[in-house]
Coordinates of C-alpha atoms in Angstrom, one line a residue:
Chain A
X266 CA 80.2 107.7 123.2
X267 CA 83.6 105.9 123.6
X268 CA 84.8 106.5 119.9
X269 CA 83.8 110.2 120.2
X270 CA 87.1 110.7 122.1
X271 CA 89.3 108.6 120.0
X272 CA 92.2 110.4 118.8
X273 CA 93.8 110.1 115.4
X274 CA 97.3 109.6 114.6
X275 CA 99.6 112.1 113.4
X276 CA 99.8 110.7 109.6
X277 CA 96.0 111.7 109.5
X278 CA 97.0 115.5 109.2
X279 CA 95.5 116.9 106.1
X280 CA 98.2 118.5 104.0
X281 CA 95.7 120.8 102.2
X282 CA 95.7 123.6 105.1
X283 CA 98.4 125.0 107.0
X284 CA 99.2 123.7 110.5
X285 CA 100.9 125.4 113.5
X286 CA 103.8 122.8 113.0
X287 CA 105.7 124.5 110.0
X288 CA 108.9 123.6 108.8
X289 CA 110.0 127.4 108.3
X290 CA 110.1 129.9 111.3
X291 CA 107.1 132.1 111.5
X292 CA 107.6 135.8 111.1
X293 CA 104.9 136.9 114.0
X294 CA 103.3 135.0 116.7
X295 CA 100.2 135.2 118.8
X296 CA 100.3 133.8 122.2
X297 CA 96.8 133.5 123.4
X298 CA 95.3 131.6 126.5
X299 CA 92.6 129.4 126.4
X300 CA 89.9 131.2 128.2
X301 CA 87.3 128.7 128.9
X302 CA 87.2 128.5 132.5
X303 CA 87.6 131.6 134.7
X304 CA 89.8 131.8 137.7
X305 CA 92.5 129.3 136.8
X306 CA 95.1 131.9 136.6
X307 CA 95.4 132.8 133.1
X308 CA 96.2 136.5 133.7
X309 CA 98.7 135.6 136.5
X310 CA 100.6 133.3 133.9
X311 CA 100.3 136.1 131.1
X312 CA 101.8 138.6 133.7
X313 CA 104.7 136.4 134.0
X314 CA 105.1 135.8 130.7
X315 CA 105.1 139.6 129.7
X316 CA 107.7 139.7 132.4
X317 CA 109.9 136.9 130.9
X318 CA 109.8 139.0 127.7
X319 CA 110.6 142.1 129.3
X320 CA 113.7 140.6 130.9
X321 CA 114.7 139.4 127.7
X322 CA 114.1 142.8 126.0
X323 CA 111.8 141.4 123.6
X324 CA 109.0 143.6 122.7
X325 CA 105.6 142.5 122.7
X326 CA 102.0 143.8 122.2
X327 CA 99.8 143.2 125.2
X328 CA 96.2 142.6 124.4
X329 CA 93.5 142.4 127.3
X330 CA 90.6 140.7 125.5
X331 CA 88.9 139.7 128.7
X332 CA 86.0 142.1 128.4
X333 CA 84.1 140.9 131.3
X334 CA 87.0 140.9 133.6
X335 CA 86.9 143.8 136.2
X336 CA 89.5 146.2 136.2
X337 CA 91.4 144.8 139.3
X338 CA 93.0 141.5 138.3
X339 CA 92.7 142.1 134.6
X340 CA 95.9 142.5 132.3
X341 CA 95.3 146.1 132.0
X342 CA 95.2 146.8 136.0
X343 CA 99.0 145.3 135.9
X344 CA 100.1 147.0 132.9
X345 CA 98.1 150.0 132.3
X346 CA 99.3 152.4 129.4
X347 CA 100.9 149.1 127.9
X348 CA 97.7 147.1 127.4
X349 CA 95.2 147.4 124.7
X350 CA 91.6 146.4 125.7
X351 CA 89.9 144.7 122.9
X352 CA 86.1 143.6 122.6
X353 CA 86.0 140.5 120.8
X354 CA 82.4 140.1 120.8
X355 CA 81.9 142.0 117.6
X356 CA 81.6 140.8 113.9
X357 CA 85.5 141.4 113.4
X358 CA 86.2 138.9 116.3
X359 CA 89.8 138.7 116.8
X360 CA 90.9 140.7 113.8
X361 CA 92.9 142.7 116.2
X362 CA 95.4 140.2 116.3
X363 CA 96.4 141.1 112.7
X364 CA 96.1 144.8 112.9
X365 CA 98.4 144.7 116.0
X366 CA 100.9 142.5 114.2
X367 CA 100.9 144.6 111.4
X368 CA 101.3 147.7 113.2
X369 CA 103.5 147.0 116.3
X370 CA 105.7 144.4 117.8
X371 CA 106.1 140.9 115.9
X372 CA 104.7 139.1 119.1
X373 CA 101.1 139.4 120.6
X374 CA 100.2 138.3 124.1
X375 CA 96.6 138.2 124.2
X376 CA 94.9 137.3 127.4
X377 CA 91.5 135.8 126.8
X378 CA 88.7 136.1 129.1
X379 CA 86.5 133.2 130.4
X380 CA 83.9 132.1 127.7
X381 CA 85.8 133.5 124.7
X382 CA 85.7 130.1 122.9
X383 CA 82.9 130.6 120.7
X384 CA 84.1 133.6 119.4
X385 CA 87.9 132.3 119.1
X386 CA 87.0 129.1 117.4
X387 CA 84.7 130.7 114.8
X388 CA 87.7 133.3 113.9
X389 CA 90.1 130.4 113.7
X390 CA 87.5 128.5 111.1
X391 CA 87.0 131.8 109.2
X392 CA 90.5 133.6 109.4
X393 CA 93.4 131.0 110.2
X394 CA 94.2 129.8 106.9
X395 CA 94.8 133.1 105.4
X396 CA 96.3 134.7 108.4
X397 CA 98.7 131.8 108.8
X398 CA 99.7 132.2 105.1
X399 CA 101.1 135.5 106.0
X400 CA 103.5 134.1 108.5
X401 CA 101.9 134.1 111.6
X402 CA 102.1 131.5 113.9
X403 CA 100.0 130.6 117.1
X404 CA 100.5 129.3 120.6
X405 CA 97.7 128.5 122.8
X406 CA 98.2 128.3 126.5
X407 CA 95.9 126.3 128.5
X408 CA 96.0 126.5 132.5
X409 CA 95.2 123.7 134.4
X410 CA 94.2 123.2 138.0
X411 CA 93.1 120.4 140.4
X412 CA 89.6 121.3 139.3
X413 CA 88.5 118.8 136.3
X414 CA 86.6 121.7 134.9
X415 CA 90.1 123.5 133.8
X416 CA 90.9 120.2 132.2
X417 CA 87.8 119.8 130.3
X418 CA 88.1 123.3 129.1
X419 CA 91.4 122.8 127.4
X420 CA 90.4 119.7 125.8
X421 CA 87.2 121.3 124.3
X422 CA 89.6 124.2 122.8
X423 CA 92.0 121.8 121.5
X424 CA 89.0 119.9 119.8
X425 CA 88.1 122.9 117.8
X426 CA 91.7 124.5 117.4
X427 CA 93.2 121.1 116.6
X428 CA 96.8 121.4 115.2
X429 CA 96.4 125.1 114.1
X430 CA 98.3 126.0 117.3
X431 CA 101.1 124.8 119.3
X432 CA 100.1 123.9 122.8
X433 CA 101.8 124.9 126.3
X434 CA 100.0 123.8 129.3
X435 CA 100.5 125.2 132.7
X436 CA 100.0 123.2 135.7
X437 CA 99.0 126.0 138.2
X438 CA 99.0 124.5 141.7
X439 CA 96.5 126.7 143.6
X440 CA 96.9 124.9 146.7
X441 CA 99.9 123.7 148.6
X442 CA 99.4 119.9 147.7
X443 CA 97.8 120.1 144.4
X444 CA 96.3 117.0 142.6
X445 CA 96.3 117.2 139.1
X446 CA 94.9 113.8 138.5
X447 CA 92.4 114.7 135.9
X448 CA 94.9 116.3 134.0
X449 CA 97.6 113.7 134.5
X450 CA 95.7 110.5 134.4
X451 CA 92.4 110.9 132.6
X452 CA 92.2 109.0 129.3
X453 CA 91.0 112.3 127.2
X454 CA 94.0 114.3 128.5
X455 CA 96.5 111.6 127.6
X456 CA 94.9 111.3 124.1
X457 CA 95.3 115.3 124.1
X458 CA 98.9 114.9 125.0
X459 CA 99.8 112.1 122.5
X460 CA 98.5 114.0 119.7
X461 CA 99.7 117.6 120.2
X462 CA 102.6 116.9 122.4
X463 CA 102.1 120.1 124.5
X464 CA 104.9 121.6 126.4
X465 CA 104.0 121.3 130.1
X466 CA 105.1 123.8 132.7
X467 CA 104.6 124.1 136.2
X468 CA 103.5 127.3 138.2
X469 CA 104.0 126.7 141.9
X470 CA 101.3 127.6 144.7
X471 CA 102.2 131.0 145.8
X472 CA 101.6 132.4 149.5
X473 CA 98.6 134.3 149.8
X474 CA 100.3 136.8 151.8
X475 CA 102.0 137.7 148.4
X476 CA 99.4 136.7 146.1
X477 CA 96.6 138.6 147.4
X478 CA 98.1 141.9 148.0
X479 CA 99.8 142.0 144.6
X480 CA 96.4 141.3 143.1
X481 CA 94.9 144.2 144.9
X482 CA 97.5 146.4 144.0
X483 CA 97.9 145.4 140.6
X484 CA 101.7 144.8 140.8
X485 CA 103.8 142.1 139.5
X486 CA 106.4 139.9 141.0
X487 CA 109.0 141.9 139.2
X488 CA 107.7 145.0 140.8
X489 CA 107.8 143.3 144.3
X490 CA 111.3 142.2 143.9
X491 CA 112.5 145.8 142.4
X492 CA 111.1 147.2 146.1
X493 CA 109.8 150.4 144.4
X494 CA 106.4 150.0 145.8
X495 CA 104.5 151.9 148.4
X496 CA 102.5 148.8 149.7
X497 CA 103.6 148.0 153.0
X498 CA 102.3 144.4 152.9
X499 CA 104.5 143.9 149.8
X500 CA 107.8 145.2 151.3
X501 CA 108.4 142.5 153.8
X502 CA 111.8 141.3 153.4
X503 CA 110.8 137.6 153.2
X504 CA 107.9 138.3 150.8
X505 CA 110.6 140.0 148.5
X506 CA 112.7 136.9 148.7
X507 CA 109.8 134.9 148.2
X508 CA 108.7 136.7 144.9
X509 CA 112.2 136.6 143.6
X510 CA 112.2 132.7 144.0
X511 CA 108.8 132.4 142.4
X512 CA 110.0 134.5 139.6
X513 CA 113.1 132.7 138.8
X514 CA 111.5 129.3 138.9
X515 CA 108.7 130.3 136.7
X516 CA 111.0 131.9 134.2
X517 CA 112.8 128.8 134.1
X518 CA 109.7 127.0 133.5
X519 CA 108.8 129.3 130.8
X520 CA 112.3 128.9 129.2
X521 CA 111.4 125.2 128.4
X522 CA 108.6 126.6 126.1
X523 CA 110.8 129.2 124.4
X524 CA 110.4 127.4 121.1
X525 CA 106.7 128.0 121.2
X526 CA 107.2 131.5 122.4
X527 CA 109.6 133.0 120.2
X528 CA 109.8 133.5 116.5
Chain B
X98 CA 76.5 156.4 50.7
X99 CA 73.4 155.2 52.5
X100 CA 72.0 157.7 55.1
X101 CA 71.6 156.2 58.7
X102 CA 67.9 156.6 59.6
X103 CA 66.6 157.3 63.1
X104 CA 65.9 154.3 64.9
X105 CA 62.4 153.7 66.6
X106 CA 63.4 150.9 68.4
X107 CA 66.7 151.7 69.8
X108 CA 66.4 155.5 70.0
X109 CA 63.0 156.8 71.0
X110 CA 61.3 154.0 71.9
X111 CA 63.5 151.2 73.4
X112 CA 61.0 150.0 75.8
X113 CA 58.4 149.6 73.0
X114 CA 60.8 148.0 70.4
X115 CA 59.8 144.4 71.5
X116 CA 56.1 144.9 70.9
X117 CA 56.1 147.1 67.8
X118 CA 54.1 145.7 65.2
X119 CA 56.1 145.0 61.7
X120 CA 54.4 147.9 59.9
X121 CA 55.2 150.6 62.7
X122 CA 58.9 149.4 62.8
X123 CA 59.2 149.8 59.1
X124 CA 58.1 153.5 59.5
X125 CA 61.6 154.2 61.2
X126 CA 62.7 157.7 60.1
X127 CA 59.2 158.9 59.4
X128 CA 57.7 161.7 61.6
X129 CA 56.3 160.8 65.1
X130 CA 53.0 161.7 64.1
X131 CA 52.6 158.9 61.5
X132 CA 54.4 156.3 63.7
X133 CA 51.9 157.4 66.6
X134 CA 48.8 157.0 64.1
X135 CA 49.8 153.5 63.1
X136 CA 50.7 152.6 66.6
X137 CA 47.4 153.5 68.1
X138 CA 45.9 151.2 65.6
X139 CA 48.0 148.1 65.6
X140 CA 50.2 147.7 68.7
X141 CA 47.8 145.8 70.6
X142 CA 46.3 143.6 68.1
X143 CA 46.0 140.0 68.5
X144 CA 48.4 137.4 67.1
X145 CA 48.4 136.8 63.2
X146 CA 46.9 133.3 63.6
X147 CA 43.8 134.9 65.2
X148 CA 43.3 137.7 62.8
X149 CA 39.8 138.3 61.3
X150 CA 39.2 138.9 57.7
X151 CA 38.6 142.9 58.5
X152 CA 42.0 143.0 60.3
X153 CA 43.7 141.2 57.4
X154 CA 42.4 144.0 55.4
X155 CA 43.7 146.8 57.4
X156 CA 47.2 144.9 57.2
X157 CA 47.2 145.0 53.4
X158 CA 46.4 148.6 53.5
X159 CA 49.0 149.3 55.8
X160 CA 51.3 147.5 53.6
X161 CA 50.2 149.6 50.5
X162 CA 50.8 152.7 52.4
X163 CA 54.3 151.9 53.3
X164 CA 55.1 151.1 49.8
X165 CA 53.6 154.2 48.4
X166 CA 55.8 156.4 51.0
X167 CA 58.9 158.2 49.1
X168 CA 62.2 157.2 50.2
X169 CA 63.5 159.8 52.8
X170 CA 66.3 162.2 51.7
X171 CA 69.4 162.4 54.0
X172 CA 69.0 165.1 56.6
X173 CA 72.5 166.5 56.8
X174 CA 74.2 168.5 53.6
X175 CA 77.3 166.8 54.7
X176 CA 76.3 163.4 53.9
X177 CA 77.6 163.1 50.4
X178 CA 80.9 164.3 51.8
X179 CA 81.1 161.8 54.6
X180 CA 84.0 159.9 53.4
X181 CA 85.9 163.1 52.6
X182 CA 85.6 164.2 56.0
X183 CA 86.3 161.1 57.7
X184 CA 89.5 160.5 55.7
X185 CA 90.5 164.2 56.5
X186 CA 90.0 163.7 60.1
X187 CA 92.1 160.4 60.1
X188 CA 94.7 162.4 58.4
X189 CA 94.8 164.8 61.1
X190 CA 93.1 168.0 59.5
X191 CA 91.2 170.0 61.9
X192 CA 87.4 171.0 61.4
X193 CA 88.4 174.7 60.4
X194 CA 90.4 173.1 57.5
X195 CA 87.7 170.7 56.7
X196 CA 85.1 173.3 56.4
X197 CA 87.5 175.5 54.2
X198 CA 88.0 172.6 51.7
X199 CA 84.3 171.8 51.6
X200 CA 84.0 175.6 50.8
X201 CA 86.8 175.9 48.2
X202 CA 86.8 172.5 46.6
X203 CA 82.9 171.5 46.8
X204 CA 81.2 174.9 47.0
X205 CA 79.7 173.7 50.3
X206 CA 79.3 176.7 52.8
X207 CA 78.9 174.8 56.4
X208 CA 79.9 176.1 60.0
X209 CA 83.0 174.4 61.7
X210 CA 80.5 173.5 64.5
X211 CA 78.3 171.7 61.9
X212 CA 81.3 169.4 60.6
X213 CA 82.0 168.9 64.2
X214 CA 78.5 167.5 65.2
X215 CA 78.5 165.7 61.9
X216 CA 81.6 163.7 62.7
X217 CA 80.8 163.1 66.5
X218 CA 77.1 161.9 65.5
X219 CA 78.8 159.3 62.9
X220 CA 81.4 158.2 65.4
X221 CA 78.7 157.9 68.3
X222 CA 76.4 155.7 66.1
X223 CA 79.4 153.7 65.3
X224 CA 81.0 152.8 68.4
X225 CA 77.7 152.8 70.8
X226 CA 76.4 149.2 71.0
X227 CA 72.7 149.2 70.8
X228 CA 70.4 147.4 73.5
X229 CA 67.4 146.1 72.8
X230 CA 64.2 146.3 74.8
X231 CA 65.1 143.1 76.6
X232 CA 68.4 144.4 77.8
X233 CA 70.5 142.2 75.5
X234 CA 73.1 143.6 73.2
X235 CA 71.7 143.3 69.5
X236 CA 73.2 140.6 67.4
X237 CA 73.5 140.9 63.7
X238 CA 70.4 139.2 63.2
X239 CA 68.0 140.9 65.5
X240 CA 69.7 144.1 64.8
X241 CA 68.8 144.1 61.2
X242 CA 65.2 143.1 62.2
X243 CA 64.8 146.1 64.3
X244 CA 66.4 148.7 62.5
X245 CA 67.0 147.6 59.1
X246 CA 70.8 148.5 59.5
X247 CA 74.0 146.6 60.6
X248 CA 76.4 148.3 62.6
X249 CA 79.6 146.6 64.2
X250 CA 79.3 146.6 67.9
X251 CA 82.1 145.5 70.6
X252 CA 79.7 142.6 71.3
X253 CA 79.6 141.6 67.8
X254 CA 83.5 141.9 67.5
X255 CA 84.0 139.7 70.5
X256 CA 82.2 136.9 68.4
X257 CA 85.1 137.0 66.0
X258 CA 87.9 136.2 68.3
X259 CA 90.6 134.2 66.7
X260 CA 90.3 130.6 66.9
X261 CA 93.2 130.1 69.2
X262 CA 91.8 132.3 71.8
X263 CA 88.5 130.5 71.9
X264 CA 90.2 127.0 72.1
X265 CA 92.1 128.6 75.1
X266 CA 88.9 129.6 76.8
X267 CA 87.4 126.4 76.1
X268 CA 90.4 124.6 77.6
X269 CA 90.2 126.8 80.9
X270 CA 86.6 126.0 81.3
X271 CA 87.2 122.5 80.9
X272 CA 89.7 122.4 83.5
X273 CA 87.8 124.4 85.7
X274 CA 85.0 121.9 85.5
X275 CA 87.1 119.0 86.1
X276 CA 88.8 120.4 89.3
X277 CA 87.6 118.6 92.2
X278 CA 85.9 120.8 95.0
X279 CA 88.0 121.7 97.8
X280 CA 86.8 119.9 101.0
X281 CA 86.5 121.9 104.1
X282 CA 85.8 118.9 106.3
X283 CA 89.2 118.1 107.7
X284 CA 89.7 114.9 109.5
X285 CA 90.1 115.8 113.2
X286 CA 93.2 114.8 115.0
X287 CA 91.6 115.1 118.4
X288 CA 88.0 114.7 119.4
X289 CA 86.5 115.5 122.7
X290 CA 83.1 115.0 123.9
X291 CA 82.5 117.6 126.8
X292 CA 79.2 115.7 127.8
X293 CA 81.3 112.8 128.8
X294 CA 83.3 113.1 132.3
X295 CA 86.8 112.6 132.1
X296 CA 87.9 108.8 132.8
X297 CA 90.4 108.3 135.4
X298 CA 92.8 105.2 135.2
X299 CA 94.5 105.5 138.3
X300 CA 96.0 102.1 138.2
X301 CA 98.1 103.1 135.1
X302 CA 99.0 106.8 136.5
X303 CA 102.5 107.8 135.6
X304 CA 104.7 110.4 136.7
X305 CA 105.2 113.0 134.3

C-alpha cells in the first residue's frame, strides 16, 4: 500500500500531452474549486476571488456548478443576475467552460459542487487535451480545513487531474485556533506539495457575528464594507471594520496566487 | 458501330444476375418472354457436375436455339450517325442544328427531342458505373462475362492511375503502418490511495 502513494519526480512528465505548466501565457483561464468535500468554504473563497477580480476591474464569468447546493449560500445567492447555474450531470459535463469562454470574458470562475469529482475527472480525461490546445489554462483551488477529509479530497482530485491544472490551496481556518496538521504534516500531502508546488493561501477565521448574517442575506464582505445594506446586524461599526480587515488581508493572500489567476 | 444491347444483368434483373444460368445471360437484348421461358426451365438447375443425361441434352438444345437466333438490329435509326452526332455536340451544335443536318445531308427526318434522347442515353450508358448483384463495381473481366460489352467506368479508370501516384499511396500506407500507436497511459506524477489514512509525522513537522 505504501508504494501506491509514491510521487514521481518532475522528470517523469510525459511530453506527449499538454500540461498546465506552459512556457507561453494562456489566452483564457478556468479557475475551478476542487469540489470533493462539502462545507469547507469553497463558495466563500470564490466570493472573495470574484470580489478581487471586481476590485481590479477584470471581467470574469461566474458559473455556479453546485447543482445540489440550496439557493441560500450558493454563488448565485450572492451574485444573482451575474451567475449562470450549470448542471454538470449531463453527457456534456463541463462543456459550459468552453462555451462561456468563447462567448464572454476570458476568465471563468467555476464554483464546483461537492461530489462533482467524477464528472470533472471524466471531462478532463476526454476534453482537456483539445481544450488546452486552444490556449485555455486551468487553475484548481483546493480548500483545506482542520478536517482530514478536506485534505483527502484535494489529494484525490490531484491524483486524477495530475499536472493538467495549476494548484492553489487555501487553508481555511474555520475555528479560532485551527490545526492543519493533516494538511501540513501528512506524508501524502507533502508528496502533493513536492510534486505540484501549489500556492498556499490563508483564509482566516471570521467572527460568526459577521459570517452568519452575511450568509443569511447573501452579502459579500465588499457590500458590508460599502454600508449599503439594510441589514441591521451588519451595520455595526465594528463589524464593518472587521469586514474591511478580512477583505484586505484576503486580497493580499490572493495576490500571492495572481500568476495562477490571470492570463 | 456496334449497337449497345439491353442488359439483363445490370438493367432489368440486377438481383438475378449472379444466379442466371449461361444460356439466359446469352439472351440479352431479346424479348422478355423468351428470357422468362428459359429462366423457368434453367434458373434453379443443379450444378453442371451433377447433370443427368437428359439435362445435358436440354443444354445442347438451348445452345442450338441460341445459335439459330438472328442478330438483333439496332433499335435507333440514329445509331449509324452516332459518331456524327457526337462530334457535332462536341463542337457546340444544338440539337436543332443536328436535326437539320441529318435531314439535309443524310435524308433522315427525326425530331429534336429524339436526337436529344439518343445523346443522353448514350452519355448515361458511358458514364454510369454498373453494379453487379453483389454490390461491387464490375471489373473489365466480369463486366464482359455479364453483358458481353465493356464500358469505361470510373472504377476502372482509377485502376489506371499513374505509377507515381500509386507509389505515393503505398508509401503513405507503409508510414501509417509503421507509426507507433499513441499510448494513453500516462505515467502519473502523483498517486494517492484514498483507502489509506493520512500518515502524520509530527516529529518532522515544519512550519510552512
